[in-house]
PDB file of C-alpha atoms and ligand atoms in Angstrom:
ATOM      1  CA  UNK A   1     -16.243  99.850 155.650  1.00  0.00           C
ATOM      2  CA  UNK A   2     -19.397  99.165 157.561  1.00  0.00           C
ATOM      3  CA  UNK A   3     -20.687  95.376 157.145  1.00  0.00           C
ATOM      4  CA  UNK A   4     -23.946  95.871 159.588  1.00  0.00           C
ATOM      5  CA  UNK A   5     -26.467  98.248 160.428  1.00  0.00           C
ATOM      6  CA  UNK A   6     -29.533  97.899 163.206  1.00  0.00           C
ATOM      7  CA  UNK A   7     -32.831  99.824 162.294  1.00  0.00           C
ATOM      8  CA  UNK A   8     -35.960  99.855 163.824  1.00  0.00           C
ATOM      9  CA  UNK A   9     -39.249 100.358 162.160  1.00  0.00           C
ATOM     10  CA  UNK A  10     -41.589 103.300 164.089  1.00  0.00           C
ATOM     11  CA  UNK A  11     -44.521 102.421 165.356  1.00  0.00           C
ATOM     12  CA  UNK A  12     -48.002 104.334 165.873  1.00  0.00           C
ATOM     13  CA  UNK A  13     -46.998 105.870 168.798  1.00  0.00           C
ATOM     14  CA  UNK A  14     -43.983 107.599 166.941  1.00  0.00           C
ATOM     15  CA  UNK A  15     -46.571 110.572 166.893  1.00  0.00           C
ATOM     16  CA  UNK A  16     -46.719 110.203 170.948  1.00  0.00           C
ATOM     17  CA  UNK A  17     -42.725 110.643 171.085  1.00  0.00           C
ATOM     18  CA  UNK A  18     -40.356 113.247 172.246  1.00  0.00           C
ATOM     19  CA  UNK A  19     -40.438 116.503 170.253  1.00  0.00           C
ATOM     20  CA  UNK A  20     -38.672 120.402 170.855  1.00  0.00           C
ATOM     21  CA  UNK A  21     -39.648 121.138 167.463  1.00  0.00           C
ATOM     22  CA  UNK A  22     -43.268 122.701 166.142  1.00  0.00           C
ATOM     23  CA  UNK A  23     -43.281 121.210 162.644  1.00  0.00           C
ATOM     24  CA  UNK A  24     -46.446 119.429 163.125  1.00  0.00           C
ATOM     25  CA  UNK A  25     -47.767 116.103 163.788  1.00  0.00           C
ATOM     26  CA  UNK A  26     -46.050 113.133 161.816  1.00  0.00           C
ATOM     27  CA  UNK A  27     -47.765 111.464 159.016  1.00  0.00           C
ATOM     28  CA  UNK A  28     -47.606 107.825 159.709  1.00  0.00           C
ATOM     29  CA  UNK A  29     -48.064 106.359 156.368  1.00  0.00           C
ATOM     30  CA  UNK A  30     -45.465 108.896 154.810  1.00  0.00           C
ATOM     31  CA  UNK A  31     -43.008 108.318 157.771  1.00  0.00           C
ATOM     32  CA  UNK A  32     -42.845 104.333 156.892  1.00  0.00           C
ATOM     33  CA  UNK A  33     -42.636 105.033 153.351  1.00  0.00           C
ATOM     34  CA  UNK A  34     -39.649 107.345 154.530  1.00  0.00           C
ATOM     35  CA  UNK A  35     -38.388 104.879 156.998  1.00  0.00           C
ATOM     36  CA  UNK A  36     -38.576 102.164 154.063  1.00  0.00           C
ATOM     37  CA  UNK A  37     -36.709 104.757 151.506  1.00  0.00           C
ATOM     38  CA  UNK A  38     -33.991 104.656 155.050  1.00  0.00           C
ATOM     39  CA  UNK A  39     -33.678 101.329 154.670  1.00  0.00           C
ATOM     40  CA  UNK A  40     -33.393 100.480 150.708  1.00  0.00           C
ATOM     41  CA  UNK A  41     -30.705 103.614 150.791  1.00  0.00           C
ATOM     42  CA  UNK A  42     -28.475 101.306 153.517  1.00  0.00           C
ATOM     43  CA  UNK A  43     -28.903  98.329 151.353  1.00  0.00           C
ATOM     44  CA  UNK A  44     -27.719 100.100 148.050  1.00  0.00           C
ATOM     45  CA  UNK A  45     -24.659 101.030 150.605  1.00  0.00           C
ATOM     46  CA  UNK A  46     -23.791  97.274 150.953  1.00  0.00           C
ATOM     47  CA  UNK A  47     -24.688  96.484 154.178  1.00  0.00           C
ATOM     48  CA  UNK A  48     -26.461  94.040 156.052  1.00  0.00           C
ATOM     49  CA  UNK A  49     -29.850  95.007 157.474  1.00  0.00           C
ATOM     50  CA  UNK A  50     -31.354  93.493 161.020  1.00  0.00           C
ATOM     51  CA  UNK A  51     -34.544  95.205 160.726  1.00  0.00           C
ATOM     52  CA  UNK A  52     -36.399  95.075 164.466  1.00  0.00           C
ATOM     53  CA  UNK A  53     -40.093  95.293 164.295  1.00  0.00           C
ATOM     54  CA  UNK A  54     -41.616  98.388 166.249  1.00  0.00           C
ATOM     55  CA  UNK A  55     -41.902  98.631 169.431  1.00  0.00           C
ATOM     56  CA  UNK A  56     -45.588 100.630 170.631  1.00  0.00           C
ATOM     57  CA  UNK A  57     -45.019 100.947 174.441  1.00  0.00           C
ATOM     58  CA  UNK A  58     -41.719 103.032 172.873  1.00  0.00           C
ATOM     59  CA  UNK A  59     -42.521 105.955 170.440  1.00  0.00           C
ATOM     60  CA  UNK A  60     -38.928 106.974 169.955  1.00  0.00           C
ATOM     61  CA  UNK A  61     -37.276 103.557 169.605  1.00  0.00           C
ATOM     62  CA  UNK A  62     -36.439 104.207 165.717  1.00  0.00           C
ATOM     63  CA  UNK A  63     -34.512 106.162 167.090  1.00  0.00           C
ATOM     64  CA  UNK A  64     -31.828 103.434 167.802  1.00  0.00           C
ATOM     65  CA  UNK A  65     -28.665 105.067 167.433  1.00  0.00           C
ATOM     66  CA  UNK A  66     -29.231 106.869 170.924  1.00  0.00           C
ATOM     67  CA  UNK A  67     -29.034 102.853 172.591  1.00  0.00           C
ATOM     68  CA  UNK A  68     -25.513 102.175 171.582  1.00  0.00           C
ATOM     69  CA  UNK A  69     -21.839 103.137 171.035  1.00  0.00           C
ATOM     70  CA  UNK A  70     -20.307 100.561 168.735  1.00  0.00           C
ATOM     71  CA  UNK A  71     -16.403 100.048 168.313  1.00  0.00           C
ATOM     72  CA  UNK A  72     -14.803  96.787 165.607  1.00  0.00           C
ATOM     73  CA  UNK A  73     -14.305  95.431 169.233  1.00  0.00           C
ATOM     74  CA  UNK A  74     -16.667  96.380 172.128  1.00  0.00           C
ATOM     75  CA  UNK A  75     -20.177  97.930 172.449  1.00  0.00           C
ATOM     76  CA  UNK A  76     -21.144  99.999 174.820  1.00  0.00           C
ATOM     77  CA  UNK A  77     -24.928 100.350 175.977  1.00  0.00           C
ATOM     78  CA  UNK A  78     -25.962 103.749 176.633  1.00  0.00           C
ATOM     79  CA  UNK A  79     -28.107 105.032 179.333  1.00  0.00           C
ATOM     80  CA  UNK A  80     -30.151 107.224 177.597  1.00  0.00           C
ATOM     81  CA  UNK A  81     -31.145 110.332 179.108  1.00  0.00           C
ATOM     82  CA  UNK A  82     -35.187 110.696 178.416  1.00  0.00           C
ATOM     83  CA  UNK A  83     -37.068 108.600 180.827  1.00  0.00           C
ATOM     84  CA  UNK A  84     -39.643 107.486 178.653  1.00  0.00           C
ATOM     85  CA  UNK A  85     -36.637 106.380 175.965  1.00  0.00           C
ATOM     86  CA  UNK A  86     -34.376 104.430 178.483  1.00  0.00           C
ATOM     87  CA  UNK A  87     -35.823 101.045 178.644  1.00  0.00           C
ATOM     88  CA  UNK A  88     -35.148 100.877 174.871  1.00  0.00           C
ATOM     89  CA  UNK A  89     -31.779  99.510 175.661  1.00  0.00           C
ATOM     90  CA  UNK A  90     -33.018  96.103 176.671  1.00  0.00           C
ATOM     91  CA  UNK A  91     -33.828  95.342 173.225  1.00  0.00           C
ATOM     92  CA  UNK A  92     -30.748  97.040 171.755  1.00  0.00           C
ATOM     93  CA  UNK A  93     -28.369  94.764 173.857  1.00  0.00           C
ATOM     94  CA  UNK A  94     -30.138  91.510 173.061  1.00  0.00           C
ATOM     95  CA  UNK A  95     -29.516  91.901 169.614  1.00  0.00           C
ATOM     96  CA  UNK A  96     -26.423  93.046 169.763  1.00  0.00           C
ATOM     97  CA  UNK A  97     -25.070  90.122 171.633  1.00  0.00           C
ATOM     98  CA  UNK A  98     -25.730  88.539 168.464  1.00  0.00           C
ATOM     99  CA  UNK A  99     -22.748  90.689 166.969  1.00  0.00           C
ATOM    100  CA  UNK A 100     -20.679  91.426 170.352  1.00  0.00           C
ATOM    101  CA  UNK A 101     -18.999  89.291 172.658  1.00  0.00           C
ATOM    102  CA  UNK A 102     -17.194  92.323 174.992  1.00  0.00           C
ATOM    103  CA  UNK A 103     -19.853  94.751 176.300  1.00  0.00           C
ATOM    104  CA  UNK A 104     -19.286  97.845 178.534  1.00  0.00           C
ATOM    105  CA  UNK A 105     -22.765 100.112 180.430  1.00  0.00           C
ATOM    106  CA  UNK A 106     -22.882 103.761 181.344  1.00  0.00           C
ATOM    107  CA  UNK A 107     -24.778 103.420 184.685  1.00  0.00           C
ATOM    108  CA  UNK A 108     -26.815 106.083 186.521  1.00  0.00           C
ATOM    109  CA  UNK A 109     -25.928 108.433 187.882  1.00  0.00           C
ATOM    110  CA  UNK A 110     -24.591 108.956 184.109  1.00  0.00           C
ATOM    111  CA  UNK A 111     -26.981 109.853 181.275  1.00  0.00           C
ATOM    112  CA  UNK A 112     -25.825 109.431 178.270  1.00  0.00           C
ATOM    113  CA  UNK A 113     -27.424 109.313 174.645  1.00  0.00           C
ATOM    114  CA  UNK A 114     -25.657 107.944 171.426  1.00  0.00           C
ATOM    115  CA  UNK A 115     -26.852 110.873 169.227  1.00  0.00           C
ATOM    116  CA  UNK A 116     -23.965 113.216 171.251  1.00  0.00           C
ATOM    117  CA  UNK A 117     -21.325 110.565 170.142  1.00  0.00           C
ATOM    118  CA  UNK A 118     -19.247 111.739 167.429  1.00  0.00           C
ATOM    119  CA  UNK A 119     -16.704 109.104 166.152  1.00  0.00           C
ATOM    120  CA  UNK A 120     -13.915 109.877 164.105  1.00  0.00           C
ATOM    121  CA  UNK A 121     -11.977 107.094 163.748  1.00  0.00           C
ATOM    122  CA  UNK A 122     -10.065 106.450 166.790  1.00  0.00           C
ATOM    123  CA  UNK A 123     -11.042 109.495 168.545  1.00  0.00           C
ATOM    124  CA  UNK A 124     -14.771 110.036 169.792  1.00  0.00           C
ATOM    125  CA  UNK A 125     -16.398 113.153 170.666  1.00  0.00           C
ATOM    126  CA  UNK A 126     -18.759 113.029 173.484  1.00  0.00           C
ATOM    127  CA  UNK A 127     -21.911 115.576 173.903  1.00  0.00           C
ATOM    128  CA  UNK A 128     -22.896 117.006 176.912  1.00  0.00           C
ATOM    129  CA  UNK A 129     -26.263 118.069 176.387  1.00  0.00           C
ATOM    130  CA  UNK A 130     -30.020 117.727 178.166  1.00  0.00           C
ATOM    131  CA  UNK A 131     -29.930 113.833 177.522  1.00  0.00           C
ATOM    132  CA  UNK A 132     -25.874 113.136 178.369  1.00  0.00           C
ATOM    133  CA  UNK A 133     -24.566 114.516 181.656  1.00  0.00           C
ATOM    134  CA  UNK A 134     -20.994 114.793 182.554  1.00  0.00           C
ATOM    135  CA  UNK A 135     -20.301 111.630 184.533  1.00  0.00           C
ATOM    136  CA  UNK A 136     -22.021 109.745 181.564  1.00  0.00           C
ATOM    137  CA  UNK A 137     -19.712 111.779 179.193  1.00  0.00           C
ATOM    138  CA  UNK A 138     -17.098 110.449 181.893  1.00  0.00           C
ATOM    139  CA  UNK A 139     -17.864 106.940 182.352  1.00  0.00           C
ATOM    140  CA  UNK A 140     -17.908 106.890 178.158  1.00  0.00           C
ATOM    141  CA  UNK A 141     -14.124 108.852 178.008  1.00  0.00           C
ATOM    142  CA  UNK A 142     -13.236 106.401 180.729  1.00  0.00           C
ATOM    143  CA  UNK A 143     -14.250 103.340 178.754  1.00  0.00           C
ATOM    144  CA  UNK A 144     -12.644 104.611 175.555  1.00  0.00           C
ATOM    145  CA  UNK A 145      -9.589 105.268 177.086  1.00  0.00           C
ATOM    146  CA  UNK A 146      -8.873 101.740 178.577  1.00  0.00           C
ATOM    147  CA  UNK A 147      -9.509 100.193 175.271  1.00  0.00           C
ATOM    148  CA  UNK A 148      -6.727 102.772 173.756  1.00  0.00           C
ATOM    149  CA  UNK A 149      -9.251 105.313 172.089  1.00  0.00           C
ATOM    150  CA  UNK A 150      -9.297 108.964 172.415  1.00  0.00           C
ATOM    151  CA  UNK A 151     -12.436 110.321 174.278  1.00  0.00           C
ATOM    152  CA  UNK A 152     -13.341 114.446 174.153  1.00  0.00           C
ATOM    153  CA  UNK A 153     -16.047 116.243 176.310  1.00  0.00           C
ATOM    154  CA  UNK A 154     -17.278 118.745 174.316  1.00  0.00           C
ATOM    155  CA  UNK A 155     -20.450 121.104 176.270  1.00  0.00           C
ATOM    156  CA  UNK A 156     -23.067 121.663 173.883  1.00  0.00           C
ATOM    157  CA  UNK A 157     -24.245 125.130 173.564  1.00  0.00           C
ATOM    158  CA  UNK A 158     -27.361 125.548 170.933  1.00  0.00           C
ATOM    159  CA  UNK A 159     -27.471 121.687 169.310  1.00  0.00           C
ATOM    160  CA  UNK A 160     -29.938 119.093 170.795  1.00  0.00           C
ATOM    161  CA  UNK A 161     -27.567 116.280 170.444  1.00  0.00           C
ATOM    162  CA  UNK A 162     -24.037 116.651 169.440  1.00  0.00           C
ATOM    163  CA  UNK A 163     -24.444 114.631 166.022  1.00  0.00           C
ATOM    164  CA  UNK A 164     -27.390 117.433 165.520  1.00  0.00           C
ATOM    165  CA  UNK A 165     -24.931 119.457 163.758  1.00  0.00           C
ATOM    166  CA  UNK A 166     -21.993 117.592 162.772  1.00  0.00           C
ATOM    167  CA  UNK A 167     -20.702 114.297 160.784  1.00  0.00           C
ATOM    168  CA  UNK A 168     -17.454 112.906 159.988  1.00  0.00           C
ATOM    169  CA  UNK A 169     -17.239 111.861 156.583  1.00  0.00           C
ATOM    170  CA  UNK A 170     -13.455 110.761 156.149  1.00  0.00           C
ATOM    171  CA  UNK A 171      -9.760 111.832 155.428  1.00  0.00           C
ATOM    172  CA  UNK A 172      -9.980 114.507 158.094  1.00  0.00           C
ATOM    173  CA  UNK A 173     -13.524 116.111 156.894  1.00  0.00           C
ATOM    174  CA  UNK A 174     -16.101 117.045 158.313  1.00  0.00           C
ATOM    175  CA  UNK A 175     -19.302 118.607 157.706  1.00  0.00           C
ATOM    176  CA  UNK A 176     -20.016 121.252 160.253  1.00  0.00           C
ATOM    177  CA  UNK A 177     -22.952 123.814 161.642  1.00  0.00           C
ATOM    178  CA  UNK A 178     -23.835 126.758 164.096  1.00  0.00           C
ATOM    179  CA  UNK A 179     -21.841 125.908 167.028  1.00  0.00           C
ATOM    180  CA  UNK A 180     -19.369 123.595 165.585  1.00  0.00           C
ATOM    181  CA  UNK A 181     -18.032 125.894 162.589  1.00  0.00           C
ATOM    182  CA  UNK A 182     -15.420 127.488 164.659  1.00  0.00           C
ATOM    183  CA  UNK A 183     -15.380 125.461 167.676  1.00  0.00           C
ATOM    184  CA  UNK A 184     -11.986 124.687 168.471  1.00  0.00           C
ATOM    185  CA  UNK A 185     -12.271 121.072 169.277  1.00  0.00           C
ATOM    186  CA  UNK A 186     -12.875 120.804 165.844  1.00  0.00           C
ATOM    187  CA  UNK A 187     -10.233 123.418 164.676  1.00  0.00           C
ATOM    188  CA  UNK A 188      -8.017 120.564 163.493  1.00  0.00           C
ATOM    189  CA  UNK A 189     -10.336 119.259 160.446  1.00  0.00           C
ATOM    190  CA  UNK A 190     -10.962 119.861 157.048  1.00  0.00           C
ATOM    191  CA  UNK A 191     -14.736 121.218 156.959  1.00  0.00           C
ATOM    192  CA  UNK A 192     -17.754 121.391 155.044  1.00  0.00           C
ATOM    193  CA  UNK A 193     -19.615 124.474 156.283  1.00  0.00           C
ATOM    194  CA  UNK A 194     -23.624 124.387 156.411  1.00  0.00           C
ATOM    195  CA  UNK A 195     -25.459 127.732 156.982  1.00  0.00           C
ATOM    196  CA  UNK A 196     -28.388 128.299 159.446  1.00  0.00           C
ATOM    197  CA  UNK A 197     -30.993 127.521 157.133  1.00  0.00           C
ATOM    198  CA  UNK A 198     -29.474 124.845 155.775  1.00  0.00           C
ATOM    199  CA  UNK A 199     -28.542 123.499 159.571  1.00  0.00           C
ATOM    200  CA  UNK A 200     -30.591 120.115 159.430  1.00  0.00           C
ATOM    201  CA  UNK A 201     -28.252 118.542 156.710  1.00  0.00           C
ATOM    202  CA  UNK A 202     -25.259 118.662 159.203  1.00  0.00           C
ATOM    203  CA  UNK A 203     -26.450 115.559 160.083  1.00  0.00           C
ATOM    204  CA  UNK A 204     -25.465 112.933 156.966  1.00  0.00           C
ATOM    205  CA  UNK A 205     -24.019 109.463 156.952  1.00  0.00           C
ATOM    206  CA  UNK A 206     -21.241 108.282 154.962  1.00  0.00           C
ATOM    207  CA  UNK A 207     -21.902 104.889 154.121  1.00  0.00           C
ATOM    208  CA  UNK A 208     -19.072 102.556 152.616  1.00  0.00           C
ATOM    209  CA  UNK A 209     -19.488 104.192 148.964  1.00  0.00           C
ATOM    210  CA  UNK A 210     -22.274 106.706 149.609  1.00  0.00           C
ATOM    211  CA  UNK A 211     -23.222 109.882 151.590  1.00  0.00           C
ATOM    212  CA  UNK A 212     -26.870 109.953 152.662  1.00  0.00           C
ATOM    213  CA  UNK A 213     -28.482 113.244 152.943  1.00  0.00           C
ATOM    214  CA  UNK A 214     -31.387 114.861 153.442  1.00  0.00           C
ATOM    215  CA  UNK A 215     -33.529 115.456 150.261  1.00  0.00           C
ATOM    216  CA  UNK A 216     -33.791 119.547 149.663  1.00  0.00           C
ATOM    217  CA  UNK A 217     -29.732 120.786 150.771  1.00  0.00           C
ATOM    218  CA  UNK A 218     -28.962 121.678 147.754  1.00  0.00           C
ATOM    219  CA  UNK A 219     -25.612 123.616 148.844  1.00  0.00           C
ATOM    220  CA  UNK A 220     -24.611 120.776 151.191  1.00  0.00           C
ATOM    221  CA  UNK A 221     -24.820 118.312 148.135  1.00  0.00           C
ATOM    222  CA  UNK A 222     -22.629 120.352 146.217  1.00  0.00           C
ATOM    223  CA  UNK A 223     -20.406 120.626 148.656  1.00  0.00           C
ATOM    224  CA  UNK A 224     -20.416 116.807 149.251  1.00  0.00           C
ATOM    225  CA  UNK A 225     -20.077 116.032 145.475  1.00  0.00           C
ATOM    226  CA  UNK A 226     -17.411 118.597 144.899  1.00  0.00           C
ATOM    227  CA  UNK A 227     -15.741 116.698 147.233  1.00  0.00           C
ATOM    228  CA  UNK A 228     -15.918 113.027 145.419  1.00  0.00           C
ATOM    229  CA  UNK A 229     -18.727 111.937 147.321  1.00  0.00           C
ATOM    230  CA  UNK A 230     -22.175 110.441 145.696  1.00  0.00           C
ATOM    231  CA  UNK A 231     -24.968 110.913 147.525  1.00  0.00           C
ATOM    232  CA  UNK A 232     -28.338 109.792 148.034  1.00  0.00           C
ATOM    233  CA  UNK A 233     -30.836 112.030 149.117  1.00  0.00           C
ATOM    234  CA  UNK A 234     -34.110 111.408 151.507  1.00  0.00           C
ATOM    235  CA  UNK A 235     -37.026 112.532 152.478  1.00  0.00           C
ATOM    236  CA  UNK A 236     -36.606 113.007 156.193  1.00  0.00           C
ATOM    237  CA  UNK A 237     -39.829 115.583 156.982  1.00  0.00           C
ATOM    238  CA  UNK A 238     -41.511 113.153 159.222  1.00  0.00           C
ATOM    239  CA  UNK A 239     -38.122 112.178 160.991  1.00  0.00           C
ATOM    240  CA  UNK A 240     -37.463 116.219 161.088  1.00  0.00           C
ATOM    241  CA  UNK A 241     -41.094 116.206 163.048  1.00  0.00           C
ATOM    242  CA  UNK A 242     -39.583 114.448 166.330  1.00  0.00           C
ATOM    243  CA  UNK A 243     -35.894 116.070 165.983  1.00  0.00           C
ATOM    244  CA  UNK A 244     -34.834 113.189 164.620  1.00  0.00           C
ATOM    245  CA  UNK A 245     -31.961 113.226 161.777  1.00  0.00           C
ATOM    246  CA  UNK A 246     -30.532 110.686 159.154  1.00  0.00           C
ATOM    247  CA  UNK A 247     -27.855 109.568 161.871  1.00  0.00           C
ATOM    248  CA  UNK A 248     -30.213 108.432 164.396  1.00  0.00           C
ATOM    249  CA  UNK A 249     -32.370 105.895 162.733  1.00  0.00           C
ATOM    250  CA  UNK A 250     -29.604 103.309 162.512  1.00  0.00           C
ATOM    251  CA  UNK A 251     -26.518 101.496 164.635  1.00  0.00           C
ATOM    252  CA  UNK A 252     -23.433 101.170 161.622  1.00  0.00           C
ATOM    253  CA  UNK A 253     -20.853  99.398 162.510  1.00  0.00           C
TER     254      UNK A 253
HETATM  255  C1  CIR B   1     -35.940 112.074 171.160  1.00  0.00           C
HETATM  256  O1  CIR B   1     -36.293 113.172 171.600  1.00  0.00           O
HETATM  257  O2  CIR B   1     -35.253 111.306 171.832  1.00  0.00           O
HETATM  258  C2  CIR B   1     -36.354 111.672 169.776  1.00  0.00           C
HETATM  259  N1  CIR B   1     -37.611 112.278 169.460  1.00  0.00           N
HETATM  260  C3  CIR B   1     -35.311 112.096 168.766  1.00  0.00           C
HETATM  261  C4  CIR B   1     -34.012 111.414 168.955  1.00  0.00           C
HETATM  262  C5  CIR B   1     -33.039 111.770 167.904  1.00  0.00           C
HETATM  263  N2  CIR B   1     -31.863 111.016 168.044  1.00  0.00           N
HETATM  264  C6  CIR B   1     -30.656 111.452 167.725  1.00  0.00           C
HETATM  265  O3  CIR B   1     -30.473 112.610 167.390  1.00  0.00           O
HETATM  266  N3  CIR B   1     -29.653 110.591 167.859  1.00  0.00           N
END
């Protein structure tokens, strides 16, 4: 059960962040009504909300999960691989000393970004992709390993970040797109299989009693509820905008 979760609200220069995709230019008032919908969706979940104001001099900062890998017993702070994202960590560690007392650091030369960190349960699968680089995927495995969890480096092909197109709900499933479907690091779980078009809802959160999805899968939903799981759906077009997903707008832990 998650107790906590760490979100950020975007500020104006969210339209200023980092972007591969060419859906547009975000709406600002729709992406904090989104944002908001984010937030009232965690609570509903049961959790505890520390809500950080936004941060202008960082457009992608919403964007926390990409700051931290959080374990029952350690954090680690990332070292995110975007130049104009990695100061966002200062903040991220601040507050989490409120909730932490051990702390680990990937360190440059390693890159490393939270959105290619797959945990499922005591095993973690590690990204490497443009933003995490292999001695960041090593320093993580490294770190994981002395504290008696399993760490795999798994090269990313086609996905942006590793979490791009895969979640673990629980009991050995997993929901699963392009690349991941037959990967064989994967091979081992129970899947949920999302087609091309429906790629973008690859990326859900299980929440204590709830999956959150985005609003529009309609396959993916079924899939989810013909599997016991409710779900609450979101509107994530404006998150979509700057390749961000429902996993990356919050820390869970
Ligand atoms: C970025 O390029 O860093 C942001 N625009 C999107 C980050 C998405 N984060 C994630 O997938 N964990």
């Amino acid at each position: 059960m998650y107790k906590n979760v760490i979100v950020k609200t975007p500020g104006k220069s969210y339209v200023n962040g980092l972007t591969t995709s060419d859906l547009g230019t975000p709406d600002y008032e729709k992406l904090l009504e989104q944002h908001e919908a984010y937030v009232e969706a965690l609570k509903k979940c049961g959790v505890s909300v520390t809500h950080l104001p936004a941060s202008e001099e960082f457009p992608d900062s919403t964007f926390v999960e990409d700051t931290a890998i959080l374990t029952p017993d350690f954090a680690v702070v990332t070292n995110p691989g975007a130049d104009s994202r990695n100061s966002e960590i200062k903040e991220m560690e601040a507050i989490l000393k409120g909730f932490y007392k051990k702390f680990y650091y990937i360190s440059a030369p390693g890159t490393l970004d939270g959105g290619d960190v797959l945990k499922v349960e005591n095993h973690f699968y590690i990204g490497i992709s443009e933003r995490t680089n292999e001695e960041g995927a090593r320093q993580l495995k490294e770190i994981l390993e002395s504290e008696d969890y399993k760490g795999t480096v798994v090269p990313l092909k086609e996905f942006f970040h590793l979490k791009t197109g895969i979640s673990y709900l629980d009991n050995n499933l997993i929901v699963a797109a392009g690349e991941f479907i037959n990967h064989q690091d994967f091979s081992q779980y129970e899947k949920i299989v999302v087609s091309n078009e429906d790629e973008y809802s690859a990326n859900c959160i299980l929440v204590n009693d709830y999956v959150i999805i985005p609003k529009g899968y309609e396959e993916t939903k079924r899939h989810l509820n013909e599997s016991g799981y409710k779900t609450i759906e979101l509107e994530t077009s404006e998150f979509q905008k700057q390749d961000g997903g429902l996993s990356c707008l919050s820390l869970r832990f």
